[in-house]
Short mmCIF file of C-alpha atoms in Angstrom, two decimals:
data_model
loop_
_atom_site.label_atom_id
_atom_site.label_comp_id
_atom_site.label_asym_id
_atom_site.label_seq_id
_atom_site.Cartn_x
_atom_site.Cartn_y
_atom_site.Cartn_z
CA UNK A 1 2.81 -19.25 -40.36
CA UNK A 2 4.53 -18.93 -37.08
CA UNK A 3 4.93 -21.82 -34.93
CA UNK A 4 1.97 -22.27 -32.36
CA UNK A 5 2.58 -21.63 -28.82
CA UNK A 6 1.29 -25.01 -26.85
CA UNK A 7 -1.36 -23.96 -24.27
CA UNK A 8 0.12 -24.41 -20.91
CA UNK A 9 -2.26 -24.66 -18.04
CA UNK A 10 0.34 -24.20 -15.30
CA UNK A 11 1.56 -21.05 -16.93
CA UNK A 12 -1.78 -19.74 -16.83
CA UNK A 13 -2.50 -20.76 -13.27
CA UNK A 14 0.98 -19.03 -12.39
CA UNK A 15 -0.30 -15.77 -14.15
CA UNK A 16 -3.69 -15.99 -12.32
CA UNK A 17 -1.92 -16.41 -8.97
CA UNK A 18 0.29 -13.38 -9.57
CA UNK A 19 -2.80 -11.39 -10.82
CA UNK A 20 -4.29 -12.41 -7.35
CA UNK A 21 -1.32 -10.70 -5.71
CA UNK A 22 -2.11 -7.24 -7.29
CA UNK A 23 -4.38 -4.96 -5.20
CA UNK A 24 -6.04 -3.40 -8.28
CA UNK A 25 -7.20 -7.05 -9.28
CA UNK A 26 -9.05 -7.59 -5.62
CA UNK A 27 -12.75 -6.90 -5.15
CA UNK A 28 -13.97 -3.99 -2.75
CA UNK A 29 -14.66 -6.86 -0.14
CA UNK A 30 -11.14 -8.28 -0.30
CA UNK A 31 -9.34 -4.74 -0.16
CA UNK A 32 -11.54 -3.69 2.76
CA UNK A 33 -10.79 -6.81 4.77
CA UNK A 34 -7.00 -6.52 3.93
CA UNK A 35 -6.86 -3.05 4.91
CA UNK A 36 -8.82 -3.40 8.14
CA UNK A 37 -6.60 -6.51 8.93
CA UNK A 38 -3.50 -4.45 8.52
CA UNK A 39 -4.70 -1.60 10.43
CA UNK A 40 -5.85 -3.81 13.31
CA UNK A 41 -2.54 -5.95 13.08
CA UNK A 42 -0.38 -2.69 13.46
CA UNK A 43 -2.62 -1.25 16.24
CA UNK A 44 -2.36 -4.51 18.08
CA UNK A 45 1.52 -4.46 17.61
CA UNK A 46 2.06 -1.06 18.54
CA UNK A 47 -0.43 -1.32 21.65
CA UNK A 48 0.95 -4.56 22.60
CA UNK A 49 4.49 -3.10 22.57
CA UNK A 50 3.44 -0.20 24.65
CA UNK A 51 1.69 -2.23 27.10
CA UNK A 52 4.76 -4.53 27.48
CA UNK A 53 6.90 -1.36 27.88
CA UNK A 54 4.62 0.19 30.41
CA UNK A 55 4.20 -2.88 32.38
CA UNK A 56 7.73 -3.80 32.45
CA UNK A 57 8.63 -0.14 33.72
CA UNK A 58 5.94 -0.17 36.33
CA UNK A 59 7.15 -3.73 37.65
CA UNK A 60 10.84 -2.58 37.50
CA UNK A 61 9.77 0.63 39.45
CA UNK A 62 7.98 -1.10 42.00
CA UNK A 63 10.82 -3.51 42.63
CA UNK A 64 13.28 -0.70 42.99
CA UNK A 65 11.01 1.01 45.25
CA UNK A 66 10.74 -1.76 47.54
CA UNK A 67 14.41 -2.46 47.37
CA UNK A 68 14.95 1.36 48.52
CA UNK A 69 12.38 0.83 51.45
CA UNK A 70 14.03 -2.30 52.60
CA UNK A 71 17.35 -0.70 52.64
CA UNK A 72 16.09 2.33 54.84
CA UNK A 73 14.60 -0.13 57.22
CA UNK A 74 17.69 -1.98 57.57
CA UNK A 75 19.75 1.04 57.91
CA UNK A 76 17.67 2.37 60.51
CA UNK A 77 17.79 -0.61 62.72
CA UNK A 78 21.89 -0.71 62.05
CA UNK A 79 21.99 2.61 63.92
CA UNK A 80 20.94 1.38 67.14
CA UNK A 81 22.21 -2.31 66.70
CA UNK A 82 25.21 -4.43 65.39
CA UNK A 83 24.76 -6.02 62.06
CA UNK A 84 24.25 -9.40 63.86
CA UNK A 85 21.30 -8.18 65.76
CA UNK A 86 19.19 -7.13 62.40
CA UNK A 87 15.82 -8.52 62.42
CA UNK A 88 15.46 -11.65 60.38
CA UNK A 89 12.41 -10.34 58.81
CA UNK A 90 14.40 -7.52 57.22
CA UNK A 91 16.86 -10.05 55.72
CA UNK A 92 13.96 -12.22 54.34
CA UNK A 93 13.31 -12.34 50.45
CA UNK A 94 9.79 -12.24 48.57
CA UNK A 95 8.54 -11.71 45.16
CA UNK A 96 10.35 -8.42 44.86
CA UNK A 97 13.30 -8.53 47.27
CA UNK A 98 15.95 -11.18 46.04
CA UNK A 99 18.68 -10.48 48.22
CA UNK A 100 19.83 -8.29 51.21
CA UNK A 101 23.50 -8.02 52.40
CA UNK A 102 25.28 -5.85 54.79
CA UNK A 103 29.01 -5.37 53.98
CA UNK A 104 31.92 -3.60 55.99
CA UNK A 105 34.09 -0.97 54.88
CA UNK A 106 36.60 -3.43 53.31
CA UNK A 107 33.72 -5.13 51.19
CA UNK A 108 33.21 -8.10 53.43
CA UNK A 109 29.70 -9.65 53.91
CA UNK A 110 28.83 -9.17 57.40
CA UNK A 111 25.23 -10.36 57.30
CA UNK A 112 23.00 -11.64 54.29
CA UNK A 113 19.79 -13.10 53.49
CA UNK A 114 19.47 -16.76 53.88
CA UNK A 115 21.09 -19.21 51.31
CA UNK A 116 22.69 -16.34 49.27
CA UNK A 117 26.34 -17.26 49.82
CA UNK A 118 29.13 -14.92 51.19
CA UNK A 119 29.89 -13.19 47.83
CA UNK A 120 29.12 -9.57 48.09
CA UNK A 121 26.90 -8.01 45.38
CA UNK A 122 29.24 -5.16 45.24
CA UNK A 123 32.40 -4.05 47.12
CA UNK A 124 31.94 -0.24 46.84
CA UNK A 125 30.94 1.45 49.96
CA UNK A 126 28.27 4.13 50.58
CA UNK A 127 28.99 6.73 52.84
CA UNK A 128 26.00 7.36 55.26
CA UNK A 129 23.51 8.22 55.19
CA UNK A 130 23.52 8.14 51.35
CA UNK A 131 21.55 6.12 49.12
CA UNK A 132 22.89 4.93 45.64
CA UNK A 133 21.44 3.14 42.70
CA UNK A 134 24.29 0.70 41.91
CA UNK A 135 22.57 -0.45 38.75
CA UNK A 136 22.11 -4.18 37.31
CA UNK A 137 24.22 -6.70 38.66
CA UNK A 138 24.19 -10.41 37.65
CA UNK A 139 25.27 -12.82 40.02
CA UNK A 140 26.07 -16.20 38.26
CA UNK A 141 23.16 -18.61 38.66
CA UNK A 142 22.03 -16.89 41.89
CA UNK A 143 20.20 -14.33 39.90
CA UNK A 144 19.89 -10.91 38.27
CA UNK A 145 19.31 -7.97 40.39
CA UNK A 146 18.64 -4.11 40.48
CA UNK A 147 20.99 -3.23 43.32
CA UNK A 148 20.43 -0.25 45.97
CA UNK A 149 23.17 0.71 48.17
CA UNK A 150 22.47 2.47 51.62
CA UNK A 151 25.13 3.82 53.93
CA UNK A 152 24.84 3.36 57.65
CA UNK A 153 26.75 3.96 60.88
CA UNK A 154 26.29 1.05 63.20
CA UNK A 155 27.78 0.53 66.78
CA UNK A 156 30.32 -1.90 64.98
CA UNK A 157 31.38 0.80 62.43
CA UNK A 158 30.37 2.24 58.96
CA UNK A 159 28.56 -0.37 56.94
CA UNK A 160 26.67 -0.55 53.66
CA UNK A 161 23.30 -2.03 53.12
CA UNK A 162 22.84 -3.65 49.64
CA UNK A 163 19.27 -4.73 48.55
CA UNK A 164 18.80 -6.41 45.21
CA UNK A 165 15.31 -6.24 43.55
CA UNK A 166 14.92 -9.46 41.57
CA UNK A 167 14.43 -9.00 37.81
CA UNK A 168 13.42 -12.54 37.12
CA UNK A 169 9.75 -12.10 38.58
CA UNK A 170 9.44 -9.07 36.57
CA UNK A 171 10.48 -10.85 33.24
CA UNK A 172 8.27 -13.64 33.86
CA UNK A 173 5.38 -11.51 34.21
CA UNK A 174 6.23 -9.60 31.15
CA UNK A 175 6.89 -12.86 29.09
CA UNK A 176 3.57 -14.28 30.13
CA UNK A 177 1.65 -11.06 28.86
CA UNK A 178 3.61 -11.20 25.65
CA UNK A 179 2.71 -14.81 24.95
CA UNK A 180 -0.97 -14.10 25.96
CA UNK A 181 -0.78 -11.08 23.41
CA UNK A 182 0.81 -13.32 20.88
CA UNK A 183 -1.91 -16.12 21.17
CA UNK A 184 -4.92 -13.71 21.34
CA UNK A 185 -3.66 -11.09 18.77
CA UNK A 186 -3.95 -13.41 15.43
CA UNK A 187 -7.27 -14.57 16.67
CA UNK A 188 -8.32 -10.79 16.97
CA UNK A 189 -6.96 -10.03 13.51
CA UNK A 190 -8.52 -13.10 12.04
CA UNK A 191 -11.91 -12.06 13.37
CA UNK A 192 -11.58 -8.60 12.15
CA UNK A 193 -10.72 -9.90 8.79
CA UNK A 194 -13.61 -12.46 8.31
CA UNK A 195 -16.09 -9.83 9.91
CA UNK A 196 -14.90 -7.06 7.73
CA UNK A 197 -15.16 -9.44 4.76
CA UNK A 198 -18.76 -10.46 5.76
CA UNK A 199 -19.95 -6.99 6.62
CA UNK A 200 -18.55 -5.31 3.54
CA UNK A 201 -20.12 -8.14 1.48
CA UNK A 202 -23.48 -7.51 3.14
CA UNK A 203 -23.23 -3.80 2.60
CA UNK A 204 -22.26 -4.35 -0.99
CA UNK A 205 -25.14 -6.78 -1.80
CA UNK A 206 -27.64 -4.12 -2.53
CA UNK A 207 -24.98 -2.67 -4.85
CA UNK A 208 -24.54 -5.89 -6.62
CA UNK A 209 -28.47 -6.14 -7.08
CA UNK A 210 -28.68 -2.77 -8.44
CA UNK A 211 -25.75 -3.34 -11.01
CA UNK A 212 -27.51 -6.72 -12.08
CA UNK A 213 -30.75 -4.88 -12.35
CA UNK A 214 -29.14 -2.00 -14.37
CA UNK A 215 -27.27 -4.52 -16.63
CA UNK A 216 -30.56 -6.34 -17.55
CA UNK A 217 -32.19 -3.11 -18.86
CA UNK A 218 -32.21 -2.80 -22.47
CA UNK A 219 -32.70 0.37 -24.71
CA UNK A 220 -36.56 -0.74 -25.06
CA UNK A 221 -36.73 -0.99 -21.02
CA UNK A 222 -35.75 2.44 -19.97
CA UNK A 223 -39.24 2.98 -18.03
CA UNK A 224 -38.35 0.40 -15.71
CA UNK A 225 -37.03 1.35 -12.29
CA UNK A 226 -34.61 -0.17 -9.68
CA UNK A 227 -36.19 -0.94 -6.35
CA UNK A 228 -34.92 1.48 -3.50
CA UNK A 229 -33.96 -0.13 -0.30
CA UNK A 230 -35.91 0.88 2.92
CA UNK A 231 -32.86 2.19 4.60
CA UNK A 232 -32.13 5.82 3.67
CA UNK A 233 -28.41 5.29 3.43
CA UNK A 234 -25.82 5.70 0.55
CA UNK A 235 -27.15 2.55 -1.36
CA UNK A 236 -30.76 3.98 -1.32
CA UNK A 237 -29.47 7.43 -2.54
CA UNK A 238 -27.40 5.48 -5.28
CA UNK A 239 -30.81 3.57 -6.21
CA UNK A 240 -32.54 6.79 -6.57
CA UNK A 241 -29.95 8.41 -8.69
CA UNK A 242 -29.96 5.61 -11.05
CA UNK A 243 -33.59 5.91 -11.19
CA UNK A 244 -33.43 9.49 -11.88
CA UNK A 245 -30.64 8.88 -14.68
CA UNK A 246 -33.12 6.16 -16.34
CA UNK A 247 -35.76 8.65 -16.23
CA UNK A 248 -33.53 11.17 -17.98
CA UNK A 249 -32.63 8.61 -20.32
CA UNK A 250 -35.92 7.67 -21.05
CA UNK A 251 -37.08 11.24 -21.55
CA UNK A 252 -34.28 11.89 -23.83
CA UNK A 253 -35.23 8.71 -25.75
CA UNK A 254 -38.74 9.70 -26.11
CA UNK A 255 -37.62 13.35 -27.19
CA UNK A 256 -35.53 11.90 -29.82
CA UNK A 257 -38.15 9.57 -31.24
CA UNK A 258 -40.65 12.54 -31.30
CA UNK A 259 -38.06 14.54 -33.06
CA UNK A 260 -37.42 11.91 -35.70
CA UNK A 261 -41.17 11.53 -36.00
CA UNK A 262 -41.85 15.18 -36.44
CA UNK A 263 -38.93 15.62 -38.73
CA UNK A 264 -40.05 12.92 -40.90
CA UNK A 265 -43.47 14.26 -41.07
CA UNK A 266 -42.29 17.93 -41.63
CA UNK A 267 -40.10 16.59 -44.52
CA UNK A 268 -42.88 14.27 -45.97
CA UNK A 269 -45.31 17.00 -46.73
CA UNK A 270 -43.18 19.14 -49.20
CA UNK A 271 -41.39 15.86 -50.53
CA UNK A 272 -45.01 14.67 -51.25
CA UNK A 273 -45.91 17.84 -53.20
CA UNK A 274 -42.72 17.74 -55.17
CA UNK A 275 -43.18 14.16 -55.93
CA UNK A 276 -46.50 14.36 -57.03
CA UNK A 277 -45.83 17.39 -59.20
CA UNK A 278 -43.06 15.56 -60.84
CA UNK A 279 -45.13 12.38 -61.38
CA UNK A 280 -47.81 14.56 -63.02
CA UNK A 281 -45.14 16.24 -65.24
CA UNK A 282 -43.55 12.81 -66.17
CA UNK A 283 -47.02 11.60 -67.56
CA UNK A 284 -48.17 15.01 -68.87
CA UNK A 285 -45.07 17.22 -69.67
CA UNK A 286 -47.16 20.06 -71.04
CA UNK A 287 -48.30 20.57 -67.27
CA UNK A 288 -44.80 21.63 -66.22
CA UNK A 289 -44.97 25.27 -66.76
CA UNK A 290 -43.55 28.17 -65.01
CA UNK A 291 -46.71 28.54 -62.83
CA UNK A 292 -46.26 24.86 -61.45
CA UNK A 293 -42.67 25.69 -60.86
CA UNK A 294 -43.25 29.12 -59.17
CA UNK A 295 -46.23 28.05 -57.03
CA UNK A 296 -45.38 24.37 -56.10
CA UNK A 297 -42.02 23.16 -56.87
CA UNK A 298 -39.80 26.12 -55.89
CA UNK A 299 -42.00 27.10 -52.55
CA UNK A 300 -41.85 23.32 -51.30
CA UNK A 301 -38.27 22.98 -52.27
CA UNK A 302 -37.30 25.96 -50.28
CA UNK A 303 -39.36 24.93 -47.45
CA UNK A 304 -37.64 21.53 -47.35
CA UNK A 305 -34.26 23.30 -47.43
CA UNK A 306 -35.01 25.70 -44.77
CA UNK A 307 -36.28 22.73 -42.58
CA UNK A 308 -33.28 20.78 -43.29
CA UNK A 309 -31.01 23.93 -42.45
CA UNK A 310 -32.85 24.08 -39.24
CA UNK A 311 -32.32 20.54 -38.56
CA UNK A 312 -28.65 20.78 -39.09
CA UNK A 313 -28.26 23.79 -36.80
CA UNK A 314 -30.08 21.94 -34.02
CA UNK A 315 -27.63 19.04 -34.59
CA UNK A 316 -24.88 21.33 -34.25
CA UNK A 317 -26.39 22.68 -31.13
CA UNK A 318 -26.84 19.29 -29.67
CA UNK A 319 -23.17 18.64 -30.24
CA UNK A 320 -21.86 21.95 -28.86
CA UNK A 321 -20.51 23.18 -32.07
CA UNK A 322 -22.42 26.21 -32.18
CA UNK A 323 -20.43 29.32 -30.70
CA UNK A 324 -17.27 27.54 -31.65
CA UNK A 325 -16.32 30.85 -33.68
CA UNK A 326 -15.34 33.47 -31.14
CA UNK A 327 -15.34 37.02 -32.68
CA UNK A 328 -16.88 40.35 -31.58
CA UNK A 329 -20.35 40.67 -32.33
CA UNK A 330 -22.52 44.36 -32.36
CA UNK A 331 -25.70 43.23 -30.80
CA UNK A 332 -26.88 46.78 -31.79
CA UNK A 333 -26.06 46.27 -35.36
CA UNK A 334 -27.97 43.27 -35.68
CA UNK A 335 -31.11 44.76 -34.10
CA UNK A 336 -30.75 48.01 -36.32
CA UNK A 337 -30.83 45.74 -39.45
CA UNK A 338 -33.84 43.74 -38.22
CA UNK A 339 -35.65 46.86 -37.42
CA UNK A 340 -35.36 47.88 -41.11
CA UNK A 341 -36.22 44.44 -42.23
CA UNK A 342 -39.44 44.58 -40.41
CA UNK A 343 -40.61 47.68 -42.01
CA UNK A 344 -39.62 46.45 -45.47
CA UNK A 345 -41.42 43.03 -45.47
CA UNK A 346 -44.54 44.09 -43.05
CA UNK A 347 -47.00 46.67 -42.33
CA UNK A 348 -45.70 46.75 -38.70
CA UNK A 349 -44.14 49.63 -36.99
CA UNK A 350 -40.72 48.84 -35.73
CA UNK A 351 -39.46 50.84 -32.65
CA UNK A 352 -35.85 50.60 -31.77
CA UNK A 353 -34.24 51.46 -28.47
CA UNK A 354 -30.65 50.26 -28.78
CA UNK A 355 -27.32 51.21 -27.39
CA UNK A 356 -23.74 50.10 -28.58
CA UNK A 357 -23.02 46.70 -27.05
CA UNK A 358 -20.69 43.74 -28.01
CA UNK A 359 -20.47 40.28 -27.20
CA UNK A 360 -18.00 37.45 -28.21
CA UNK A 361 -19.50 34.50 -30.12
CA UNK A 362 -20.58 33.02 -33.37
CA UNK A 363 -21.86 35.89 -35.48
CA UNK A 364 -23.80 33.71 -37.87
CA UNK A 365 -25.43 32.03 -34.99
CA UNK A 366 -26.27 35.29 -33.01
CA UNK A 367 -27.82 36.75 -36.19
CA UNK A 368 -29.76 33.49 -36.54
CA UNK A 369 -30.99 34.04 -33.06
CA UNK A 370 -32.11 37.50 -33.48
CA UNK A 371 -33.74 36.75 -36.85
CA UNK A 372 -35.80 33.97 -35.36
CA UNK A 373 -37.16 36.00 -32.13
CA UNK A 374 -38.03 39.04 -34.64
CA UNK A 375 -39.67 36.51 -37.18
CA UNK A 376 -41.67 35.08 -34.23
CA UNK A 377 -42.82 38.62 -33.26
CA UNK A 378 -43.61 39.59 -36.82
CA UNK A 379 -45.88 36.50 -37.13
CA UNK A 380 -47.84 37.43 -33.96
CA UNK A 381 -47.66 41.23 -33.88
CA UNK A 382 -50.70 43.24 -35.04
CA UNK A 383 -49.45 46.65 -35.34
CA UNK A 384 -46.07 47.07 -33.50
CA UNK A 385 -42.74 45.34 -32.61
CA UNK A 386 -40.26 46.98 -30.29
CA UNK A 387 -36.55 46.09 -30.25
CA UNK A 388 -34.30 46.85 -27.27
CA UNK A 389 -30.68 46.19 -26.34
CA UNK A 390 -28.64 47.33 -23.28
CA UNK A 391 -26.25 46.00 -20.64
CA UNK A 392 -26.94 44.92 -17.12
CA UNK A 393 -24.45 43.19 -14.89
CA UNK A 394 -21.96 42.37 -17.61
CA UNK A 395 -24.57 40.83 -19.83
CA UNK A 396 -25.98 41.96 -23.05
CA UNK A 397 -29.82 42.06 -22.72
CA UNK A 398 -31.96 41.77 -25.96
CA UNK A 399 -35.68 42.22 -25.54
CA UNK A 400 -38.15 41.92 -28.25
CA UNK A 401 -41.92 42.85 -27.51
CA UNK A 402 -44.94 42.70 -29.78
CA UNK A 403 -48.61 43.59 -29.38
CA UNK A 404 -50.02 40.15 -30.39
CA UNK A 405 -52.07 37.80 -28.34
CA UNK A 406 -49.24 36.76 -26.10
CA UNK A 407 -48.05 33.27 -24.88
CA UNK A 408 -49.95 31.50 -21.92
CA UNK A 409 -47.97 31.16 -18.76
CA UNK A 410 -48.22 27.50 -18.98
CA UNK A 411 -46.87 27.29 -22.41
CA UNK A 412 -43.93 29.70 -21.91
CA UNK A 413 -41.18 26.86 -21.33
CA UNK A 414 -42.99 24.54 -23.86
CA UNK A 415 -42.67 26.76 -26.81
CA UNK A 416 -38.80 26.18 -26.91
CA UNK A 417 -39.34 22.56 -27.51
CA UNK A 418 -38.89 21.14 -31.00
CA UNK A 419 -41.85 21.16 -33.44
CA UNK A 420 -44.00 23.09 -30.92
CA UNK A 421 -46.68 25.32 -32.52
CA UNK A 422 -49.28 26.78 -30.35
CA UNK A 423 -51.16 28.32 -33.15
CA UNK A 424 -52.16 25.14 -34.65
CA UNK A 425 -54.74 26.65 -36.78
CA UNK A 426 -52.28 28.53 -38.93
CA UNK A 427 -50.96 26.66 -41.98
CA UNK A 428 -47.38 25.28 -42.10
CA UNK A 429 -46.21 28.09 -44.55
CA UNK A 430 -47.39 30.56 -42.24
CA UNK A 431 -46.35 29.19 -39.00
CA UNK A 432 -43.23 27.49 -39.87
CA UNK A 433 -42.10 24.03 -38.51
CA UNK A 434 -41.90 24.88 -34.95
CA UNK A 435 -38.10 25.18 -34.78
CA UNK A 436 -37.57 28.67 -34.56
CA UNK A 437 -37.48 29.24 -30.73
CA UNK A 438 -35.78 25.73 -30.24
CA UNK A 439 -32.95 27.02 -32.35
CA UNK A 440 -32.90 30.30 -30.09
CA UNK A 441 -32.77 28.18 -27.13
CA UNK A 442 -29.73 26.10 -28.42
CA UNK A 443 -27.93 29.22 -29.41
CA UNK A 444 -28.37 31.00 -26.21
CA UNK A 445 -27.42 27.94 -24.40
CA UNK A 446 -24.11 27.54 -26.28
CA UNK A 447 -23.35 31.28 -25.65
CA UNK A 448 -23.89 30.59 -21.86
CA UNK A 449 -26.83 32.87 -21.72
CA UNK A 450 -30.49 32.65 -20.57
CA UNK A 451 -33.79 33.17 -22.61
CA UNK A 452 -37.24 33.60 -20.71
CA UNK A 453 -40.60 34.71 -22.08
CA UNK A 454 -42.89 37.15 -20.24
CA UNK A 455 -45.87 39.39 -20.83
CA UNK A 456 -44.95 42.55 -22.75
CA UNK A 457 -46.32 46.06 -21.97
CA UNK A 458 -47.60 46.24 -25.50
CA UNK A 459 -49.97 43.48 -24.46
CA UNK A 460 -48.40 40.64 -26.24
CA UNK A 461 -45.18 38.47 -25.52
CA UNK A 462 -41.70 39.63 -24.48
CA UNK A 463 -38.67 37.54 -25.19
CA UNK A 464 -35.79 38.38 -22.91
CA UNK A 465 -32.29 37.07 -24.01
CA UNK A 466 -29.27 37.64 -21.90
CA UNK A 467 -25.54 36.95 -23.19
CA UNK A 468 -22.55 37.39 -20.83
CA UNK A 469 -20.18 39.94 -22.26
CA UNK A 470 -16.45 39.42 -22.50
CA UNK A 471 -14.86 39.26 -19.19
CA UNK A 472 -18.10 38.48 -17.21
CA UNK A 473 -17.65 35.94 -14.37
#
């Protein structure tokens, strides 16, 4: 024997942890919460970045516009006054204007805003009356500015007005908004995750109740139903669908039980006759003569064999094995042979109206289908049976009419069920086991056709079978 691997709780815990990291191992609630959280987080990041960018651009544009406006005001005053006569209010700074200077053509500072020193922001002169954006200029610890230059001609000569829009207030505002978003964003994401988890859980609670209820239903409880929620939403439709499925399963179970019961009953009768005859022959061998064999044993054995063959054929039909053989079958030949058989085994008149028509399918199954509907017509007809075949809409149409009593409208669907005999007064030997039309329905279904019963012009029943021909859509 190989060495036993010791049970390692830590290893199991690690595996469980890594299993939790796999999205496929998550519940719907967790997956929904994670998805919603990721979507909101991405949206907040993108929206926050866009907001900060727009805010920065707006504030920058406003500051630059203020700098341009101030430079224009100072230049206009310099046209009539010397730099020393410029109004102090035009040299004052505020939340947007950080520095104002007037420099001469040599780059020296003539006039400046209070407390800004004598170092010029720029020594590049601007020709009057032009306005130029001199870009971003950092001036040590004094500040960081977007500088606008405006050329002017004063009584003292050509000068350049330099106005610096302060960047620090703009950046402070943007930083405060960014911090606020950074503080609020995680809270919003956490709230979305929590709310999604709770809401999805509340939405899935009815599904869990349905699942628990269905899991508790056993094979003997298929008649039970799942409570349908009052809300007419997807959950309610799921409950209705589950109830419909349970009804179908219950109906199938009842049909199976009836089928087994009816098959057992049908097999018990000939088996009882054969058993009784053999028991009698065992005690009194002299009674086992040709008459007993011909009148009791062989007919009952043949009846049981036919019944078993019919049951096997129905089983093949249920398993979709009928029609597995795909060959060309001449329907007109099948009806022609049946017409001759009618006249050879009965007193009935067999009228045929057939045209050459061919389908693809299982020849034995199709022959059995035609034989069964003809046998049904023979049992009910009084004097006449008519066989017809032709083509309509790429389908082979087979019609069998008889002049018998017909089939009531209310029973025309039920006669295709198994072990159904409408003529209960007839003996089993005359009426069969009630499987003939059930076999017809199964064969037609496996060949993707339809079968219906209507009133015949002859006064009896008309069986109408339509089987798609090769190449039909």
